Amino acid sequence: MTLNAVPQSMHFDAPLALQSGASMAGYDLAYETYGRLNADRSNAVLVCHALNASHHVAGVYEGQPGSEGWWDTMIGPGKPLDTERFFVIGVNNLGSCFGSTGPMHANPATGRPWGADFPVVTVEDWVDAQARLLDALGIASLAAVMGGSLGGMQALSWTLQYPRRVRHAAVIASAPNLTAENIAFNEVARRAIVTDPDFHGGHFYRHGVVPKRGLRIARMIGHITYLSDDVMNEKFGRQLRDGIDLRYTTQDIEFQIESYLRYQGDKFSEYFDANTYLLITRALDYFDPARAHGGSLAKALATATADFLLVSFTTDWRFPPARSREIAKALLDNRRRVSYAEIDAPHGHDAFLLEDARYLAVVRAYFDRIAAEFSA
């Protein structure tokens, strides 16, 4: 059964207070919903997106072949998160470039694109904005909140910011904060963008250009961290792009892996916004709920009351299993109910987006249990 997706948008006039001390007024949030809200509104599930994804989590747009949502393997009729039982909401985060108010939109104070003047946003700010949308939809509590990678950080933050509104949380391929190595990757990617001559201090819109060179390099760097060494070796190895002879060049593409990375960079630079990339990677850097508790994650998670599912993947070196186990230990230290699955999968960090029978079975079993609670 094909799930038809319909983009929606909601405007908010009331200012949203941000963690930085700034505020955001007169903003829009793009979102999509799937399935039906039951009579007592107890079957709502919020799905939070990662860096370059959006509110389009599942289904297809009518008349647009190939427009499947980014988590279509996970969400839909008869799928692990079954839209015949759950009402699923996907929200595009503030500062993104897929419909919600972001740097490319007009700053009401100037009438020109926000550009680099768009306020810095955090995971906590996104959660507050999502909560406002749920309020407007008449949803007081969530059966579950779910996300992978950066989306998993948002799911974790939901359990801390709004503990009484979340009954379950599925945190997949995520971490309680970034390591120094991950912050370093983000910084190199950001420097690639801001040093592109077409960046113009973040106000490239008014110059009619896009810092594509920087975006390409940023995506190439990021993409390396999403794949495992095994997958890259299996898919590309040391294969040359053209035949079997070396061309002895330092400027042109020689190896298949180089061609693949350049293709990914080119594609990304055609649709993603440079200022959005800076904002979202910085939000990743800033997320650290333990920071306000002397570095103790157990103390930070003491206010969480939700039931948790944590999933990690053996070859994910960006957010390795040890990071999920940190969250599990902190929750168990607080006597919270935690299910943990470590999936042996070869695909690296991207495994959370891919079809894997064991992974999907774990998530299906978790949502079966949640459905039994509100169906009883």
Short mmCIF file of N, CA and C in Angstrom, two decimals, residues 7-105:
data_model
loop_
_atom_site.label_atom_id
_atom_site.label_comp_id
_atom_site.label_asym_id
_atom_site.label_seq_id
_atom_site.Cartn_x
_atom_site.Cartn_y
_atom_site.Cartn_z
N PRO A 7 2.63 17.76 2.16
CA PRO A 7 3.33 18.78 2.95
C PRO A 7 2.35 19.78 3.54
N GLN A 8 2.62 20.19 4.77
CA GLN A 8 1.81 21.19 5.45
C GLN A 8 2.73 22.21 6.11
N SER A 9 2.17 23.34 6.48
CA SER A 9 2.95 24.38 7.13
C SER A 9 2.09 25.10 8.15
N MET A 10 2.70 25.51 9.25
CA MET A 10 1.98 26.26 10.28
C MET A 10 2.80 27.47 10.67
N HIS A 11 2.11 28.61 10.80
CA HIS A 11 2.78 29.86 11.17
C HIS A 11 2.60 30.13 12.66
N PHE A 12 3.64 30.67 13.29
CA PHE A 12 3.60 31.02 14.70
C PHE A 12 4.02 32.48 14.87
N ASP A 13 3.16 33.27 15.48
CA ASP A 13 3.47 34.68 15.73
C ASP A 13 4.19 34.90 17.04
N ALA A 14 3.84 34.12 18.06
CA ALA A 14 4.43 34.32 19.38
C ALA A 14 5.93 34.02 19.33
N PRO A 15 6.75 34.91 19.91
CA PRO A 15 8.21 34.70 19.88
C PRO A 15 8.61 33.40 20.58
N LEU A 16 9.59 32.74 20.01
CA LEU A 16 10.17 31.53 20.61
C LEU A 16 11.49 31.93 21.25
N ALA A 17 11.58 31.81 22.58
CA ALA A 17 12.83 32.13 23.28
C ALA A 17 13.86 31.05 22.99
N LEU A 18 15.05 31.47 22.56
CA LEU A 18 16.11 30.54 22.19
C LEU A 18 17.15 30.41 23.30
N GLN A 19 17.87 29.33 23.29
CA GLN A 19 18.90 29.08 24.30
C GLN A 19 19.96 30.18 24.32
N SER A 20 20.21 30.80 23.18
CA SER A 20 21.25 31.83 23.08
C SER A 20 20.86 33.13 23.75
N GLY A 21 19.58 33.28 24.09
CA GLY A 21 19.07 34.55 24.63
C GLY A 21 18.33 35.35 23.59
N ALA A 22 18.49 34.99 22.32
CA ALA A 22 17.73 35.64 21.24
C ALA A 22 16.32 35.04 21.22
N SER A 23 15.49 35.57 20.34
CA SER A 23 14.15 35.01 20.18
C SER A 23 13.79 35.01 18.70
N MET A 24 12.86 34.14 18.35
CA MET A 24 12.43 34.00 16.96
C MET A 24 10.93 34.26 16.91
N ALA A 25 10.52 35.28 16.18
CA ALA A 25 9.10 35.61 16.06
C ALA A 25 8.68 35.50 14.60
N GLY A 26 7.41 35.18 14.40
CA GLY A 26 6.88 35.13 13.05
C GLY A 26 7.54 34.07 12.19
N TYR A 27 7.56 32.83 12.66
CA TYR A 27 8.24 31.76 11.93
C TYR A 27 7.24 30.70 11.48
N ASP A 28 7.65 29.91 10.49
CA ASP A 28 6.84 28.81 9.96
C ASP A 28 7.54 27.49 10.24
N LEU A 29 6.75 26.46 10.48
CA LEU A 29 7.26 25.10 10.60
C LEU A 29 6.58 24.24 9.54
N ALA A 30 7.39 23.60 8.70
CA ALA A 30 6.86 22.65 7.72
C ALA A 30 6.75 21.29 8.40
N TYR A 31 5.69 20.57 8.08
CA TYR A 31 5.50 19.27 8.70
C TYR A 31 4.64 18.38 7.82
N GLU A 32 4.66 17.09 8.12
CA GLU A 32 3.78 16.12 7.47
C GLU A 32 3.23 15.19 8.53
N THR A 33 2.02 14.69 8.31
CA THR A 33 1.44 13.71 9.22
C THR A 33 0.98 12.49 8.42
N TYR A 34 1.00 11.35 9.08
CA TYR A 34 0.64 10.08 8.44
C TYR A 34 -0.21 9.27 9.41
N GLY A 35 -1.23 8.61 8.90
CA GLY A 35 -2.12 7.86 9.76
C GLY A 35 -3.18 8.75 10.38
N ARG A 36 -3.89 8.22 11.37
CA ARG A 36 -4.97 8.96 12.01
C ARG A 36 -4.77 9.01 13.52
N LEU A 37 -5.09 10.15 14.09
CA LEU A 37 -5.05 10.32 15.54
C LEU A 37 -6.27 9.61 16.12
N ASN A 38 -6.05 8.76 17.11
CA ASN A 38 -7.18 8.02 17.68
C ASN A 38 -8.03 8.92 18.57
N ALA A 39 -9.13 8.38 19.07
CA ALA A 39 -10.13 9.18 19.79
C ALA A 39 -9.56 9.88 21.01
N ASP A 40 -8.69 9.20 21.77
CA ASP A 40 -8.14 9.84 22.97
C ASP A 40 -6.75 10.45 22.73
N ARG A 41 -6.38 10.53 21.47
CA ARG A 41 -5.12 11.19 21.06
C ARG A 41 -3.90 10.59 21.76
N SER A 42 -3.90 9.27 21.88
CA SER A 42 -2.81 8.60 22.60
C SER A 42 -1.83 7.89 21.69
N ASN A 43 -2.00 7.98 20.37
CA ASN A 43 -1.17 7.20 19.45
C ASN A 43 -0.22 8.04 18.60
N ALA A 44 0.09 9.25 19.05
CA ALA A 44 0.97 10.14 18.27
C ALA A 44 2.44 9.80 18.48
N VAL A 45 3.18 9.77 17.38
CA VAL A 45 4.63 9.53 17.42
C VAL A 45 5.32 10.65 16.64
N LEU A 46 6.24 11.33 17.28
CA LEU A 46 7.02 12.37 16.63
C LEU A 46 8.33 11.77 16.13
N VAL A 47 8.64 12.00 14.85
CA VAL A 47 9.89 11.53 14.26
C VAL A 47 10.78 12.73 13.98
N CYS A 48 11.97 12.74 14.57
CA CYS A 48 12.90 13.87 14.45
C CYS A 48 13.97 13.54 13.40
N HIS A 49 14.33 14.54 12.61
CA HIS A 49 15.25 14.27 11.50
C HIS A 49 16.70 14.63 11.82
N ALA A 50 17.59 14.06 11.02
CA ALA A 50 19.03 14.30 11.16
C ALA A 50 19.45 15.48 10.29
N LEU A 51 20.74 15.62 10.06
CA LEU A 51 21.34 16.84 9.50
C LEU A 51 20.69 17.29 8.19
N ASN A 52 20.72 16.44 7.18
CA ASN A 52 20.28 16.90 5.86
C ASN A 52 18.93 16.32 5.45
N ALA A 53 18.16 15.85 6.44
CA ALA A 53 16.83 15.32 6.15
C ALA A 53 15.77 16.40 6.41
N SER A 54 14.50 15.97 6.46
CA SER A 54 13.42 16.94 6.55
C SER A 54 12.21 16.31 7.22
N HIS A 55 11.09 17.01 7.13
CA HIS A 55 9.81 16.52 7.64
C HIS A 55 9.23 15.41 6.78
N HIS A 56 9.76 15.21 5.58
CA HIS A 56 9.25 14.19 4.67
C HIS A 56 9.86 12.85 5.03
N VAL A 57 9.30 12.23 6.08
CA VAL A 57 9.91 11.01 6.62
C VAL A 57 9.44 9.75 5.92
N ALA A 58 8.27 9.79 5.28
CA ALA A 58 7.73 8.57 4.70
C ALA A 58 6.78 8.90 3.55
N GLY A 59 6.42 7.86 2.80
CA GLY A 59 5.47 8.03 1.72
C GLY A 59 6.06 8.70 0.51
N VAL A 60 5.20 8.96 -0.47
CA VAL A 60 5.62 9.63 -1.70
C VAL A 60 4.66 10.78 -2.00
N TYR A 61 5.16 11.74 -2.75
CA TYR A 61 4.31 12.82 -3.21
C TYR A 61 3.62 12.39 -4.49
N GLU A 62 2.33 12.64 -4.55
CA GLU A 62 1.54 12.21 -5.70
C GLU A 62 2.11 12.77 -6.99
N GLY A 63 2.29 11.89 -7.98
CA GLY A 63 2.81 12.31 -9.27
C GLY A 63 4.30 12.57 -9.30
N GLN A 64 5.02 12.20 -8.23
CA GLN A 64 6.47 12.41 -8.17
C GLN A 64 7.18 11.10 -7.86
N PRO A 65 7.39 10.26 -8.86
CA PRO A 65 8.11 9.00 -8.65
C PRO A 65 9.49 9.26 -8.05
N GLY A 66 9.90 8.38 -7.16
CA GLY A 66 11.21 8.54 -6.54
C GLY A 66 11.25 9.52 -5.39
N SER A 67 10.07 9.96 -4.91
CA SER A 67 10.03 10.97 -3.85
C SER A 67 9.81 10.35 -2.47
N GLU A 68 10.24 9.11 -2.29
CA GLU A 68 10.04 8.45 -1.01
C GLU A 68 10.68 9.23 0.14
N GLY A 69 10.01 9.20 1.28
CA GLY A 69 10.55 9.84 2.46
C GLY A 69 11.84 9.17 2.91
N TRP A 70 12.64 9.89 3.67
CA TRP A 70 13.97 9.41 4.02
C TRP A 70 13.97 8.19 4.95
N TRP A 71 12.83 7.93 5.64
CA TRP A 71 12.75 6.75 6.51
C TRP A 71 11.58 5.87 6.07
N ASP A 72 11.37 5.79 4.77
CA ASP A 72 10.24 5.05 4.23
C ASP A 72 10.33 3.55 4.51
N THR A 73 11.54 3.04 4.73
CA THR A 73 11.68 1.62 5.08
C THR A 73 11.14 1.35 6.48
N MET A 74 11.06 2.37 7.29
CA MET A 74 10.68 2.23 8.70
C MET A 74 9.22 2.57 8.97
N ILE A 75 8.66 3.51 8.18
CA ILE A 75 7.37 4.10 8.52
C ILE A 75 6.37 3.93 7.38
N GLY A 76 5.19 3.45 7.72
CA GLY A 76 4.15 3.29 6.73
C GLY A 76 3.21 2.16 7.10
N PRO A 77 2.20 1.89 6.29
CA PRO A 77 1.26 0.80 6.58
C PRO A 77 1.97 -0.54 6.67
N GLY A 78 1.81 -1.24 7.79
CA GLY A 78 2.40 -2.55 7.97
C GLY A 78 3.89 -2.54 8.25
N LYS A 79 4.51 -1.37 8.35
CA LYS A 79 5.94 -1.27 8.60
C LYS A 79 6.20 -1.18 10.10
N PRO A 80 7.47 -1.24 10.54
CA PRO A 80 7.74 -1.24 11.98
C PRO A 80 7.01 -0.13 12.75
N LEU A 81 7.05 1.10 12.25
CA LEU A 81 6.22 2.16 12.81
C LEU A 81 5.00 2.26 11.89
N ASP A 82 3.97 1.53 12.29
CA ASP A 82 2.81 1.25 11.44
C ASP A 82 1.81 2.41 11.47
N THR A 83 1.64 3.07 10.33
CA THR A 83 0.72 4.21 10.26
C THR A 83 -0.75 3.79 10.26
N GLU A 84 -1.01 2.50 10.29
CA GLU A 84 -2.38 2.05 10.47
C GLU A 84 -2.74 1.98 11.95
N ARG A 85 -1.70 2.11 12.80
CA ARG A 85 -1.92 2.10 14.25
C ARG A 85 -1.49 3.41 14.91
N PHE A 86 -0.50 4.09 14.30
CA PHE A 86 0.05 5.29 14.91
C PHE A 86 -0.19 6.52 14.03
N PHE A 87 -0.27 7.66 14.68
CA PHE A 87 -0.34 8.95 13.99
C PHE A 87 1.06 9.54 14.05
N VAL A 88 1.73 9.59 12.92
CA VAL A 88 3.14 9.97 12.87
C VAL A 88 3.29 11.40 12.37
N ILE A 89 4.14 12.16 13.06
CA ILE A 89 4.38 13.56 12.69
C ILE A 89 5.87 13.74 12.39
N GLY A 90 6.18 14.34 11.26
CA GLY A 90 7.54 14.73 10.92
C GLY A 90 7.60 16.25 10.83
N VAL A 91 8.58 16.87 11.45
CA VAL A 91 8.70 18.33 11.48
C VAL A 91 10.06 18.75 10.95
N ASN A 92 10.06 19.74 10.06
CA ASN A 92 11.33 20.31 9.59
C ASN A 92 11.79 21.36 10.60
N ASN A 93 13.03 21.23 11.04
CA ASN A 93 13.52 22.09 12.11
C ASN A 93 13.78 23.53 11.66
N LEU A 94 13.63 24.45 12.60
CA LEU A 94 13.97 25.85 12.35
C LEU A 94 15.42 25.94 11.88
N GLY A 95 15.65 26.78 10.89
CA GLY A 95 17.00 26.95 10.36
C GLY A 95 17.33 26.02 9.22
N SER A 96 16.44 25.05 8.97
CA SER A 96 16.66 24.11 7.87
C SER A 96 16.28 24.78 6.55
N CYS A 97 16.34 24.03 5.48
CA CYS A 97 16.11 24.62 4.15
C CYS A 97 15.07 23.85 3.36
N PHE A 98 14.13 23.21 4.10
CA PHE A 98 13.11 22.41 3.43
C PHE A 98 11.70 22.87 3.79
N GLY A 99 11.54 24.15 4.08
CA GLY A 99 10.19 24.67 4.29
C GLY A 99 10.00 25.46 5.56
N SER A 100 10.63 25.05 6.65
CA SER A 100 10.56 25.84 7.88
C SER A 100 11.42 27.09 7.72
N THR A 101 11.13 28.10 8.53
CA THR A 101 11.87 29.36 8.43
C THR A 101 13.37 29.11 8.65
N GLY A 102 14.15 29.63 7.72
CA GLY A 102 15.60 29.43 7.78
C GLY A 102 16.34 30.62 7.20
N PRO A 103 17.64 30.50 7.06
CA PRO A 103 18.48 31.63 6.63
C PRO A 103 18.14 32.19 5.26
N MET A 104 17.53 31.37 4.39
CA MET A 104 17.22 31.87 3.05
C MET A 104 15.92 32.66 3.00
N HIS A 105 15.17 32.65 4.11
CA HIS A 105 13.91 33.39 4.16
C HIS A 105 14.13 34.83 4.60
#
